[in-house]
JSON list of C-alpha atoms in Angstrom, two decimals:
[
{"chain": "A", "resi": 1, "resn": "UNK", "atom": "CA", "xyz": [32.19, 7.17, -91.28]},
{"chain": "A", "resi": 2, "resn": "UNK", "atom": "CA", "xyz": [30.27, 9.94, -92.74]},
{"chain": "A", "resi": 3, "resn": "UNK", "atom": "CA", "xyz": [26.31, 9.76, -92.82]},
{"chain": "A", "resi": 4, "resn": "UNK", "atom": "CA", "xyz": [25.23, 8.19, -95.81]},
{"chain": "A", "resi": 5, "resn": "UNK", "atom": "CA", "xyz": [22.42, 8.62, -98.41]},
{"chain": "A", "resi": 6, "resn": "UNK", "atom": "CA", "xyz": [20.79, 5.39, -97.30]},
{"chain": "A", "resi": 7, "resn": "UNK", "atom": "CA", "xyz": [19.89, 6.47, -93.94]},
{"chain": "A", "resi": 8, "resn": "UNK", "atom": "CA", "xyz": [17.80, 8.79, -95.51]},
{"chain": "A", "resi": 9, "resn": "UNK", "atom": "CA", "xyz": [15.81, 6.33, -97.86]},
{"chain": "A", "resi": 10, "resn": "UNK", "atom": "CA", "xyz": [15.34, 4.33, -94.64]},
{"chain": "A", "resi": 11, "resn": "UNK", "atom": "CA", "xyz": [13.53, 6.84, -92.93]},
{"chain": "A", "resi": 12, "resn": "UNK", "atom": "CA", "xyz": [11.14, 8.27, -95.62]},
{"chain": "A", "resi": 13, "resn": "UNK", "atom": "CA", "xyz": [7.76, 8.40, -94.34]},
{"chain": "A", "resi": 14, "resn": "UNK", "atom": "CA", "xyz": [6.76, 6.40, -97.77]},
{"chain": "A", "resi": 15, "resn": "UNK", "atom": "CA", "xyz": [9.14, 3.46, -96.09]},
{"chain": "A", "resi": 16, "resn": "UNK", "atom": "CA", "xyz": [7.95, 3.60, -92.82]},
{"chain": "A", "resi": 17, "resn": "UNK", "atom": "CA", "xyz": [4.37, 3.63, -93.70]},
{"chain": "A", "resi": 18, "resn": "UNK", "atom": "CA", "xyz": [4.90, 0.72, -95.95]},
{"chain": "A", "resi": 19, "resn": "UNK", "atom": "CA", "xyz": [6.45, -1.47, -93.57]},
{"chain": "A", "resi": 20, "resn": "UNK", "atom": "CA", "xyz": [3.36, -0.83, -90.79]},
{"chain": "A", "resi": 21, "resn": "UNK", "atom": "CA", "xyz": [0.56, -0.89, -93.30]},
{"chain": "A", "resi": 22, "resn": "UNK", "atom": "CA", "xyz": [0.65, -3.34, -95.70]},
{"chain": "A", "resi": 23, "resn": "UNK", "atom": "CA", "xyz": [4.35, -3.60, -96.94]},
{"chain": "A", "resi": 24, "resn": "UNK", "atom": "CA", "xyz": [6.98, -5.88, -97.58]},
{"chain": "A", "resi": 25, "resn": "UNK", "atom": "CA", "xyz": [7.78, -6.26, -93.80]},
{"chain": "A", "resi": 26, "resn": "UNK", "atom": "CA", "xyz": [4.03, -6.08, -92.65]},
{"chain": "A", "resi": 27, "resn": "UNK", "atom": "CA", "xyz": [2.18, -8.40, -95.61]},
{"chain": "A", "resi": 28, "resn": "UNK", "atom": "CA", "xyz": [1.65, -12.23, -94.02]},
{"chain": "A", "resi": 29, "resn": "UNK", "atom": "CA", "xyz": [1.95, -14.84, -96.08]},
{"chain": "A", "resi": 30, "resn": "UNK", "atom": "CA", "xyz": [-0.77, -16.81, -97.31]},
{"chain": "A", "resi": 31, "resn": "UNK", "atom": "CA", "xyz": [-1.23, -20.20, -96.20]},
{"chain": "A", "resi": 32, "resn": "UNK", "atom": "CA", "xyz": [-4.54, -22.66, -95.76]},
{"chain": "A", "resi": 33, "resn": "UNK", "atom": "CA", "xyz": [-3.86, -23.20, -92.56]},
{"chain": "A", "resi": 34, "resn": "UNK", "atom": "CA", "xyz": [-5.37, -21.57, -89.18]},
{"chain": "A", "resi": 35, "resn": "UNK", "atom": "CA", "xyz": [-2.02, -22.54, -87.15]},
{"chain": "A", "resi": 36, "resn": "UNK", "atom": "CA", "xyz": [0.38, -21.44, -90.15]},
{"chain": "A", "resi": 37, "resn": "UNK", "atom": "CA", "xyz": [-1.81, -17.90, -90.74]},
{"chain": "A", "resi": 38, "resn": "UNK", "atom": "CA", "xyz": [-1.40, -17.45, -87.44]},
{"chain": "A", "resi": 39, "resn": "UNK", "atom": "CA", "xyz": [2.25, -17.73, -87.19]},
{"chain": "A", "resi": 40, "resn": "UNK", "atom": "CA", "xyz": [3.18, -16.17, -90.33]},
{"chain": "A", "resi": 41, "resn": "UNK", "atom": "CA", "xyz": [0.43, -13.32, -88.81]},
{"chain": "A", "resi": 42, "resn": "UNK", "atom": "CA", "xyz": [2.79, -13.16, -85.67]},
{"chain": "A", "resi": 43, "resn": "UNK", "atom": "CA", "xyz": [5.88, -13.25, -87.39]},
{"chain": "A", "resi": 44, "resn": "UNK", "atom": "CA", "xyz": [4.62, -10.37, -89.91]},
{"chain": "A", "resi": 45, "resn": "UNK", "atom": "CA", "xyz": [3.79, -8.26, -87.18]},
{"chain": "A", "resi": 46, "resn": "UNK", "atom": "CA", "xyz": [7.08, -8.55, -85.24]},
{"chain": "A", "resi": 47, "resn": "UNK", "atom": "CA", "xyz": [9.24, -8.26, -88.44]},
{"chain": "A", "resi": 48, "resn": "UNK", "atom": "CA", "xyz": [7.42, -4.87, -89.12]},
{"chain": "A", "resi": 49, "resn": "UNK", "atom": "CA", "xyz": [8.11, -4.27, -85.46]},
{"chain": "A", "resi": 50, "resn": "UNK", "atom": "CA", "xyz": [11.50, -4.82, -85.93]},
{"chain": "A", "resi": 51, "resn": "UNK", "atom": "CA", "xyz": [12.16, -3.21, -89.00]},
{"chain": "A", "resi": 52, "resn": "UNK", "atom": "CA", "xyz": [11.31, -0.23, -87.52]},
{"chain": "A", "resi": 53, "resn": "UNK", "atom": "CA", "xyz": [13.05, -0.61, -84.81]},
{"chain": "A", "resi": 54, "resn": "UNK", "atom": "CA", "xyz": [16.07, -0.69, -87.64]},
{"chain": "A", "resi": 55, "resn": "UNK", "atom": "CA", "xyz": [15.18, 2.24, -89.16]},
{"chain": "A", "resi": 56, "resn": "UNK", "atom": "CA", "xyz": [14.75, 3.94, -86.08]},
{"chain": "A", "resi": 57, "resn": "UNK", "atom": "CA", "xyz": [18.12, 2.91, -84.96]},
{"chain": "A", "resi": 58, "resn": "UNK", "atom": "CA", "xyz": [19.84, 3.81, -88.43]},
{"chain": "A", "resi": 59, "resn": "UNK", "atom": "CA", "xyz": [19.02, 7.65, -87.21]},
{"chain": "A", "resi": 60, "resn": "UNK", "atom": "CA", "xyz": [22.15, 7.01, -84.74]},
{"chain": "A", "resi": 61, "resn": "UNK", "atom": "CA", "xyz": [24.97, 7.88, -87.61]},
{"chain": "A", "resi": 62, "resn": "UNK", "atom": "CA", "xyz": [23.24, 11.02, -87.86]},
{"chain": "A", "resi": 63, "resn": "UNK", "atom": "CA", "xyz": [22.92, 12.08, -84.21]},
{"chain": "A", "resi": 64, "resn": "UNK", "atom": "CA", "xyz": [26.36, 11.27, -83.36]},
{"chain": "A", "resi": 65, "resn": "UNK", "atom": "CA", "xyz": [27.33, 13.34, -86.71]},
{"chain": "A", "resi": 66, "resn": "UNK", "atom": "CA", "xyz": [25.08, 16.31, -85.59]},
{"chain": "A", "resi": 67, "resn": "UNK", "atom": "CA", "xyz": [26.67, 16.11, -81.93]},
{"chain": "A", "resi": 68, "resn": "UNK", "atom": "CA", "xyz": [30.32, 15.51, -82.70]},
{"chain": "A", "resi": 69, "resn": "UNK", "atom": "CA", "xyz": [32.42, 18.34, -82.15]},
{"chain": "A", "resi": 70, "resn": "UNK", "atom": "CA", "xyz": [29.77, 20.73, -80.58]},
{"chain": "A", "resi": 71, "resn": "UNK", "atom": "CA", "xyz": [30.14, 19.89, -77.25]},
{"chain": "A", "resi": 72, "resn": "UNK", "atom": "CA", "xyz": [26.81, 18.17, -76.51]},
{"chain": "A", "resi": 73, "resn": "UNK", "atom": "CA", "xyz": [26.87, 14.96, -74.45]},
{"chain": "A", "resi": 74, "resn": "UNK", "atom": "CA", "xyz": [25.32, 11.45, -76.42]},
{"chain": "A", "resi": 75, "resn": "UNK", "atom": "CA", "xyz": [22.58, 11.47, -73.40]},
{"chain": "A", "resi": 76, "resn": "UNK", "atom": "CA", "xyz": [19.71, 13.82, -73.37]},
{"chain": "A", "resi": 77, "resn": "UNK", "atom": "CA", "xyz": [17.81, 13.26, -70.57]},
{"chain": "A", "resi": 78, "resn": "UNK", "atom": "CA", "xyz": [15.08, 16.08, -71.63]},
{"chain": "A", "resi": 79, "resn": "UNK", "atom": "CA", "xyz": [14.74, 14.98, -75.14]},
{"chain": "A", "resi": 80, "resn": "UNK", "atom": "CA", "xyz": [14.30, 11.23, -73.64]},
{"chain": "A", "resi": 81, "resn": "UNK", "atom": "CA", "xyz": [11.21, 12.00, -71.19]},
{"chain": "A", "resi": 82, "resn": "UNK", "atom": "CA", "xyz": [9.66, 13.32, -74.44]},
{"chain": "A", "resi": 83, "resn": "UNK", "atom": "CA", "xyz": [9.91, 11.28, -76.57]},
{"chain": "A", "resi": 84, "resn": "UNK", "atom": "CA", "xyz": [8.90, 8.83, -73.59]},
{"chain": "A", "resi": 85, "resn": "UNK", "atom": "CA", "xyz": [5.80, 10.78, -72.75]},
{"chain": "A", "resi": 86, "resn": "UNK", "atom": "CA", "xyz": [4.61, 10.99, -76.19]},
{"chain": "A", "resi": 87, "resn": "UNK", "atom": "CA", "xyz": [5.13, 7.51, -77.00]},
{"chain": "A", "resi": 88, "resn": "UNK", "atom": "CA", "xyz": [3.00, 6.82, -73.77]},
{"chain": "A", "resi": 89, "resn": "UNK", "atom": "CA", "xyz": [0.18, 9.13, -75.04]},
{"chain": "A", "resi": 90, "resn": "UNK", "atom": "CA", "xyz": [0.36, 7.77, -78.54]},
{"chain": "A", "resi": 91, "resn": "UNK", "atom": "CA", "xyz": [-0.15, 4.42, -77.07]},
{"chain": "A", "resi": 92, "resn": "UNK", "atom": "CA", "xyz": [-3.06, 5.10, -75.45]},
{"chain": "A", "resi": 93, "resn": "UNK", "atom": "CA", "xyz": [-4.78, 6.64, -78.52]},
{"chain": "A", "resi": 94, "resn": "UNK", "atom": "CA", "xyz": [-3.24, 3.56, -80.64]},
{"chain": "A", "resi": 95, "resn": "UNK", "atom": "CA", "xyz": [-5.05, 1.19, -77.88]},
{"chain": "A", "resi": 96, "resn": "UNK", "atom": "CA", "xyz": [-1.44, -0.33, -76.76]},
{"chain": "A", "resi": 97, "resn": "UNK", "atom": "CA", "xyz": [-0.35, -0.15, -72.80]},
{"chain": "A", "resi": 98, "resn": "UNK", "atom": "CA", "xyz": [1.72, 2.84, -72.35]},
{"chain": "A", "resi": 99, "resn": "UNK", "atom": "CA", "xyz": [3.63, 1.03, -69.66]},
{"chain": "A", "resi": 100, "resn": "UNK", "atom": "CA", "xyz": [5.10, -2.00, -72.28]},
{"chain": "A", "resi": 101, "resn": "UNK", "atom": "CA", "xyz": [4.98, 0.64, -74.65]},
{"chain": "A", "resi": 102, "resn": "UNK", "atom": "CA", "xyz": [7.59, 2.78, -72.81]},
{"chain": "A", "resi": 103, "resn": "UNK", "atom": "CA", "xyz": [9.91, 0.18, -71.69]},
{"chain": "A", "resi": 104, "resn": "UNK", "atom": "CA", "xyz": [10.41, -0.84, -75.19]},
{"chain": "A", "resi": 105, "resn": "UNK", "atom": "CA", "xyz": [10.93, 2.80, -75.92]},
{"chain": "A", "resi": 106, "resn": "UNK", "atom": "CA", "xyz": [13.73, 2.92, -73.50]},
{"chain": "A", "resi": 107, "resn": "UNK", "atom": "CA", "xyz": [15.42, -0.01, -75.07]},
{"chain": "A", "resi": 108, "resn": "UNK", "atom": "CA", "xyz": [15.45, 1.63, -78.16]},
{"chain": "A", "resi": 109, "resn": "UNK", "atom": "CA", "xyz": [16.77, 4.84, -76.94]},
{"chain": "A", "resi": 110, "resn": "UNK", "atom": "CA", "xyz": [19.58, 3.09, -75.42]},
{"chain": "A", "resi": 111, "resn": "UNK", "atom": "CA", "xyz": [19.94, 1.05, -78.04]},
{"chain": "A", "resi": 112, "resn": "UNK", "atom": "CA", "xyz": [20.68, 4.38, -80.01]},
{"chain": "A", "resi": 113, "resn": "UNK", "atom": "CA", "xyz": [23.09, 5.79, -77.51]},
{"chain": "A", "resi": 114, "resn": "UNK", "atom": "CA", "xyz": [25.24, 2.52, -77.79]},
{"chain": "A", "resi": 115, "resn": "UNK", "atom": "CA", "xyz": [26.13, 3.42, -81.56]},
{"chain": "A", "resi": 116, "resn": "UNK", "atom": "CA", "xyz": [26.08, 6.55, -81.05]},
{"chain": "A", "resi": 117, "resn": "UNK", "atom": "CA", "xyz": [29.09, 6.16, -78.19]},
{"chain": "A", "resi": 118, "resn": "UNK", "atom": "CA", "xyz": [30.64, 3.60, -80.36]},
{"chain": "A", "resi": 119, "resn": "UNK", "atom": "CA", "xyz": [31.21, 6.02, -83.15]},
{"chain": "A", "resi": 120, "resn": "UNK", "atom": "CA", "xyz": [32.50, 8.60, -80.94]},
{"chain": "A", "resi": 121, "resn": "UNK", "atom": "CA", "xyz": [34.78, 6.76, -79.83]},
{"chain": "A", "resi": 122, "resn": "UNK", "atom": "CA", "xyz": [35.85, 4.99, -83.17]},
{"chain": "A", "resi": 123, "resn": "UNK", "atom": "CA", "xyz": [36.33, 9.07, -84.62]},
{"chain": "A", "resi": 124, "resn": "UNK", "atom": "CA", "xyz": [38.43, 9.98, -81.78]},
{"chain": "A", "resi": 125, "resn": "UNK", "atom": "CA", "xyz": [40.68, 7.08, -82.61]},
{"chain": "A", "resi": 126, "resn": "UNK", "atom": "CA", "xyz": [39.96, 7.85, -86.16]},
{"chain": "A", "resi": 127, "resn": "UNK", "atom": "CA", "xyz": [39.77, 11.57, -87.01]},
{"chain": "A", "resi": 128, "resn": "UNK", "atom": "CA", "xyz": [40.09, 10.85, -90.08]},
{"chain": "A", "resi": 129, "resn": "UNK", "atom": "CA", "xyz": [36.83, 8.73, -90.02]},
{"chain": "A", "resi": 130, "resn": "UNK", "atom": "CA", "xyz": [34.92, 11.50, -88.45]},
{"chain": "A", "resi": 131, "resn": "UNK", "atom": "CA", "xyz": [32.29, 13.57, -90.25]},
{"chain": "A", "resi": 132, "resn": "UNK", "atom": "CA", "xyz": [33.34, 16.73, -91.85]},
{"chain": "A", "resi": 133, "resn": "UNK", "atom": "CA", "xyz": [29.32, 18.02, -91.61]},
{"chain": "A", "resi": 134, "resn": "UNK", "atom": "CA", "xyz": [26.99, 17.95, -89.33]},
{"chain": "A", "resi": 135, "resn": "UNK", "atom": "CA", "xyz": [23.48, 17.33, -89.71]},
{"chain": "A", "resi": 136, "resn": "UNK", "atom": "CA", "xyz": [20.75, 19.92, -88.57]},
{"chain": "A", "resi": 137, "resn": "UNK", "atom": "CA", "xyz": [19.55, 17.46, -85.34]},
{"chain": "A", "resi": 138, "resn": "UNK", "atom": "CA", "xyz": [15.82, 18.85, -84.92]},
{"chain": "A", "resi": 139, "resn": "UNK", "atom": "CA", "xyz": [15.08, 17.76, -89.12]},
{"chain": "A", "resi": 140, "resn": "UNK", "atom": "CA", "xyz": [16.68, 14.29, -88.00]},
{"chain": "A", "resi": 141, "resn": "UNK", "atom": "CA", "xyz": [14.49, 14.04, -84.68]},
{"chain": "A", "resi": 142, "resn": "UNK", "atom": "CA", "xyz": [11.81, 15.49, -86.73]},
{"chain": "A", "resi": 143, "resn": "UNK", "atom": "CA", "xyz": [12.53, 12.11, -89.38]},
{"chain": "A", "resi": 144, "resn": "UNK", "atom": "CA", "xyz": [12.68, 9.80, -86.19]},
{"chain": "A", "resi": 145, "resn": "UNK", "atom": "CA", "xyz": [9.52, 11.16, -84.59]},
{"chain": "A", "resi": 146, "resn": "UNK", "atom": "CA", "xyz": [8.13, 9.50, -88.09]},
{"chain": "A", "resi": 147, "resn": "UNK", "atom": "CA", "xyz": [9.70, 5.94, -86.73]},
{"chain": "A", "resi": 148, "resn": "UNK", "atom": "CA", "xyz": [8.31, 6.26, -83.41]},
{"chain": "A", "resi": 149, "resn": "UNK", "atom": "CA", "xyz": [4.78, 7.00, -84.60]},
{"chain": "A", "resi": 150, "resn": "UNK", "atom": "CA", "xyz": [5.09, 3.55, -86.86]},
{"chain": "A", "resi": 151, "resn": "UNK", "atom": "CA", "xyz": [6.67, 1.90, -83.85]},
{"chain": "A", "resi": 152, "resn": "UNK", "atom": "CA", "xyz": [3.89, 2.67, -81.76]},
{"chain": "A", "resi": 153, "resn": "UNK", "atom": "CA", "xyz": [1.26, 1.36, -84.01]},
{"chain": "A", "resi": 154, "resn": "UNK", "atom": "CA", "xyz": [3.82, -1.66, -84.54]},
{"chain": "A", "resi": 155, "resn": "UNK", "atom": "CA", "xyz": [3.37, -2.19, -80.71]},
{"chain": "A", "resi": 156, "resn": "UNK", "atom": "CA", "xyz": [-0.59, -1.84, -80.69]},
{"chain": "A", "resi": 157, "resn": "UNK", "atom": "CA", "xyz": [-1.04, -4.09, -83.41]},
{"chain": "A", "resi": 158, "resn": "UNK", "atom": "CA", "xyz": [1.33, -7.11, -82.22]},
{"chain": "A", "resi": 159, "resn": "UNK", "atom": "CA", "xyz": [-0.01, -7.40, -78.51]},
{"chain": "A", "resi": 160, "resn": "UNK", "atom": "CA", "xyz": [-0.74, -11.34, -79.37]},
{"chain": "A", "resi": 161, "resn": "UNK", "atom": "CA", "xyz": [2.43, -12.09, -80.87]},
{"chain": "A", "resi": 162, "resn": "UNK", "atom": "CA", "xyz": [4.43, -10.24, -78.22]},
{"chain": "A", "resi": 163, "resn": "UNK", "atom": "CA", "xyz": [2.52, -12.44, -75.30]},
{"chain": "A", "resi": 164, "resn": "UNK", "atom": "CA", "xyz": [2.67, -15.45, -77.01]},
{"chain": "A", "resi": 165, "resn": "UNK", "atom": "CA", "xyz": [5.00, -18.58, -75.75]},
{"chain": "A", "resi": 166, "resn": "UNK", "atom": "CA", "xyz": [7.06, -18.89, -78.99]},
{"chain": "A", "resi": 167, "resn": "UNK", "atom": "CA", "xyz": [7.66, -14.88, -79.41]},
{"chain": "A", "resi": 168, "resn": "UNK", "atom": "CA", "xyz": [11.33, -15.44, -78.77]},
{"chain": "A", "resi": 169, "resn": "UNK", "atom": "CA", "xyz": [12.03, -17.15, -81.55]},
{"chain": "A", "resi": 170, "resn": "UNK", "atom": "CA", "xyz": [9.52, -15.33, -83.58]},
{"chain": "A", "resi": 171, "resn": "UNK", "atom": "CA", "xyz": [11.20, -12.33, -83.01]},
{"chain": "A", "resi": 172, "resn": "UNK", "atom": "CA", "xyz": [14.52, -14.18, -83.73]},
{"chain": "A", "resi": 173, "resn": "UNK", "atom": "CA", "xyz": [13.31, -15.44, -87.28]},
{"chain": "A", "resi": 174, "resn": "UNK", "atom": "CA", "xyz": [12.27, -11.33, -87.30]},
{"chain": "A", "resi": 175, "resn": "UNK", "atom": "CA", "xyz": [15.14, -10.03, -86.68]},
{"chain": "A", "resi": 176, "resn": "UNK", "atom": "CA", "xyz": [17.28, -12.29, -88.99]},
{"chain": "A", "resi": 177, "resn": "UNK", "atom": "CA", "xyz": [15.51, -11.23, -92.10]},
{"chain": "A", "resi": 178, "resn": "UNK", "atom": "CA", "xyz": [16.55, -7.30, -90.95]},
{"chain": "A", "resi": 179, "resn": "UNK", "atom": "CA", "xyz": [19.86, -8.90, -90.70]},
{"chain": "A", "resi": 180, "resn": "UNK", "atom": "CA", "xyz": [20.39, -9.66, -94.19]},
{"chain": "A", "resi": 181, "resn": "UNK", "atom": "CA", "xyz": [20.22, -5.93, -94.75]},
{"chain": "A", "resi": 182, "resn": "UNK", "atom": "CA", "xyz": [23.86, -5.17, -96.08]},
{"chain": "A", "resi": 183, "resn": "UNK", "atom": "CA", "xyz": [24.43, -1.89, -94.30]},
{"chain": "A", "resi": 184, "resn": "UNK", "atom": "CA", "xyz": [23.34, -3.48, -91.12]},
{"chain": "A", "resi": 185, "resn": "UNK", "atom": "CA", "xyz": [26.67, -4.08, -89.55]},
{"chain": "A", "resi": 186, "resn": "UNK", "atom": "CA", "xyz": [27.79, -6.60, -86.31]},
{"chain": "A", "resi": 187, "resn": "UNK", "atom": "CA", "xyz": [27.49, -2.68, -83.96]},
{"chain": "A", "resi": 188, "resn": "UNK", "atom": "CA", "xyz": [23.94, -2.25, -85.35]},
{"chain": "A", "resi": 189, "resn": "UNK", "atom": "CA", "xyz": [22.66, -5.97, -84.94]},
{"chain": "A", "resi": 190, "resn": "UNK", "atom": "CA", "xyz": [24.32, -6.04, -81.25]},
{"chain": "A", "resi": 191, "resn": "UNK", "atom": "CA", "xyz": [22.32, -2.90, -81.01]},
{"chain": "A", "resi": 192, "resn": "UNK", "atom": "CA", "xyz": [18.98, -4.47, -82.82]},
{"chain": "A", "resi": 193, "resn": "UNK", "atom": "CA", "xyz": [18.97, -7.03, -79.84]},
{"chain": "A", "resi": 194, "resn": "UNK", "atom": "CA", "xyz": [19.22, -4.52, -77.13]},
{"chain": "A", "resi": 195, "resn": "UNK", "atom": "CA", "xyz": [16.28, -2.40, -78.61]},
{"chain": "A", "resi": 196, "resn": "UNK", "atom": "CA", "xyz": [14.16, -5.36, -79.13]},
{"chain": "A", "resi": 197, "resn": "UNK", "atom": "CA", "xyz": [15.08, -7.23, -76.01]},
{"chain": "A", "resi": 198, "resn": "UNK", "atom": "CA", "xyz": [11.48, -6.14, -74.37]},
{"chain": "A", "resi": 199, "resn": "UNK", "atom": "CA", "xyz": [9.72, -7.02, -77.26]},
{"chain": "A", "resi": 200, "resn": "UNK", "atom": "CA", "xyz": [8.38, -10.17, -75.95]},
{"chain": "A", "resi": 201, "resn": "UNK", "atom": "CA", "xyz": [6.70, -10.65, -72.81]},
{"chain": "A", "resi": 202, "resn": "UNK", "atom": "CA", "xyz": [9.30, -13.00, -71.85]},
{"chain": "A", "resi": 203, "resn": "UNK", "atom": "CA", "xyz": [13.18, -12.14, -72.11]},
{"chain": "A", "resi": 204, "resn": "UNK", "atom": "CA", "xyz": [14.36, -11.74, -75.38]},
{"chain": "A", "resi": 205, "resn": "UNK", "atom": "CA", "xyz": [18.16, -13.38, -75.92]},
{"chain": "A", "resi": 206, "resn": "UNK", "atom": "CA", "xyz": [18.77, -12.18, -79.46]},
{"chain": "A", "resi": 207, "resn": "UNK", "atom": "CA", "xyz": [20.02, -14.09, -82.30]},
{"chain": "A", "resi": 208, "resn": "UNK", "atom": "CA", "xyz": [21.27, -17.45, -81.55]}
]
C-alpha cells in the first residue's frame, strides 16, 4: 500500500477550512423548526468534528511510509506532548477546555498509531505491499498541524452537542456519513471510533 494522491487532497488547507467554516460537512440544514435546527445544528457540528478527525487520521499512510525502514519506532512520545500542549493552548485561545480538548487529542493520536502498526505489520508480511518512498515526515506533520488547528475549533464550537443526552447517536449518524467515503476502509473506521470515542461527554460505542 503505497501513499496515495488522495491523502493529499484530504488534507489541503482549502478542505479543511471548508469543512470547519461553512462547508459541506459544517453547513446545517435548514428546517422551520427550533427542535429540528437544533439537531441538524448538533449533528453539523459533530460531522465537521468528525470529518476532521478523518482527515487527520488519513495522515497515518504517510507516517508509517515516512517511518518504515528507518528505524524509528510508530510511538513518539516527544512529538505527542506537543502536539498535546499546543492543542491545550489553542483551546484556550479558541475558548474550548484544554482538559476535554486533550483527551480527545489523545484518542486521536492513538487512533493514528493503530493504522500506523497495522500497516507495519501488513508490509512485513507483505514486502511487496510496502512503500518504495518515503515521505519527508516534518511537511506531513506540518499538513496535520493544519487538521489539528480545524479540530480544535471543531471542539470549541460543538461544546453543546458534545454535552448533550443524544450525542451518541449524533455522533453515530456523524460518523456514518464519513463512512460512505470509499477510501475509508473497515482499519480506518475501527480507527474513526477509537479517535472519536471521547467526543461525547458520555461514552461513545461507535457505529452500531
Amino acid at each position: 500500500m503505497r501513499p496515495t494522491a488522495y491523502v493529499r487532497r484530504l488534507l489541503s488547507v482549502g478542505a479543511v477550512v471548508a469543512a470547519v467554516c461553512g462547508g459541506p460537512a459544517a453547513a446545517a440544514p435548514a428546517d422551520s423548526g427550533a427542535g429540528a435546527r437544533h439537531g441538524g445544528d448538533a449533528l453539523a457540528r459533530l460531522r465537521a468534528l468528525a470529518d476532521l478527525s478523518e482527515r487527520r487520521l488519513a495522515t497515518a499512510e504517510l507516517v508509517a511510509a515516512a517511518k518504515w525502514g528507518t528505524g524509528a519506532p510508530v510511538d513518539d512520545p516527544v512529538r505527542e506532548e506537543q502536539v498535546l500542549g499546543t492543542a491545550a493552548r489553542q483551546a484556550r485561545v479558541a475558548g474550548a477546555d484544554p482538559g476535554v480538548t486533550v483527551r480527545i487529542f489523545r484518542d486521536q493520536i492513538e487512533a493514528n498509531k493503530l493504522v500506523q502498526r497495522a500497516l507495519h505489520r501488513s508490509w512485513d508480511a507483505n514486502p511487496a505491499d510496502a512503500p518504495t518512498d518515503h515521505p519527508d515526515l516534518a511537511e506531513v506533520r506540518e499538513e496535520i498541524n493544519h487538521v489539528n488547528i480545524g479540530l480544535v475549533r471543531a471542539i470549541a464550537g460543538s461544546a453543546a452537542a458534545r454535552a448533550a443526552p443524544s450525542c451518541g447517536g449524533t455522533l453515530r449518524a456523524a460518523q456514518a456519513s464519513v463512512r460512505r467515503d470509499p477510501h475509508v476502509d473497515r482499519l480506518r473506521t475501527a480507527a474513526l471510533t477509537h479517535a472519536l470515542r471521547s467526543v461525547c461527554a458520555r461514552p461513545f460505542a461507535g457505529p452500531a
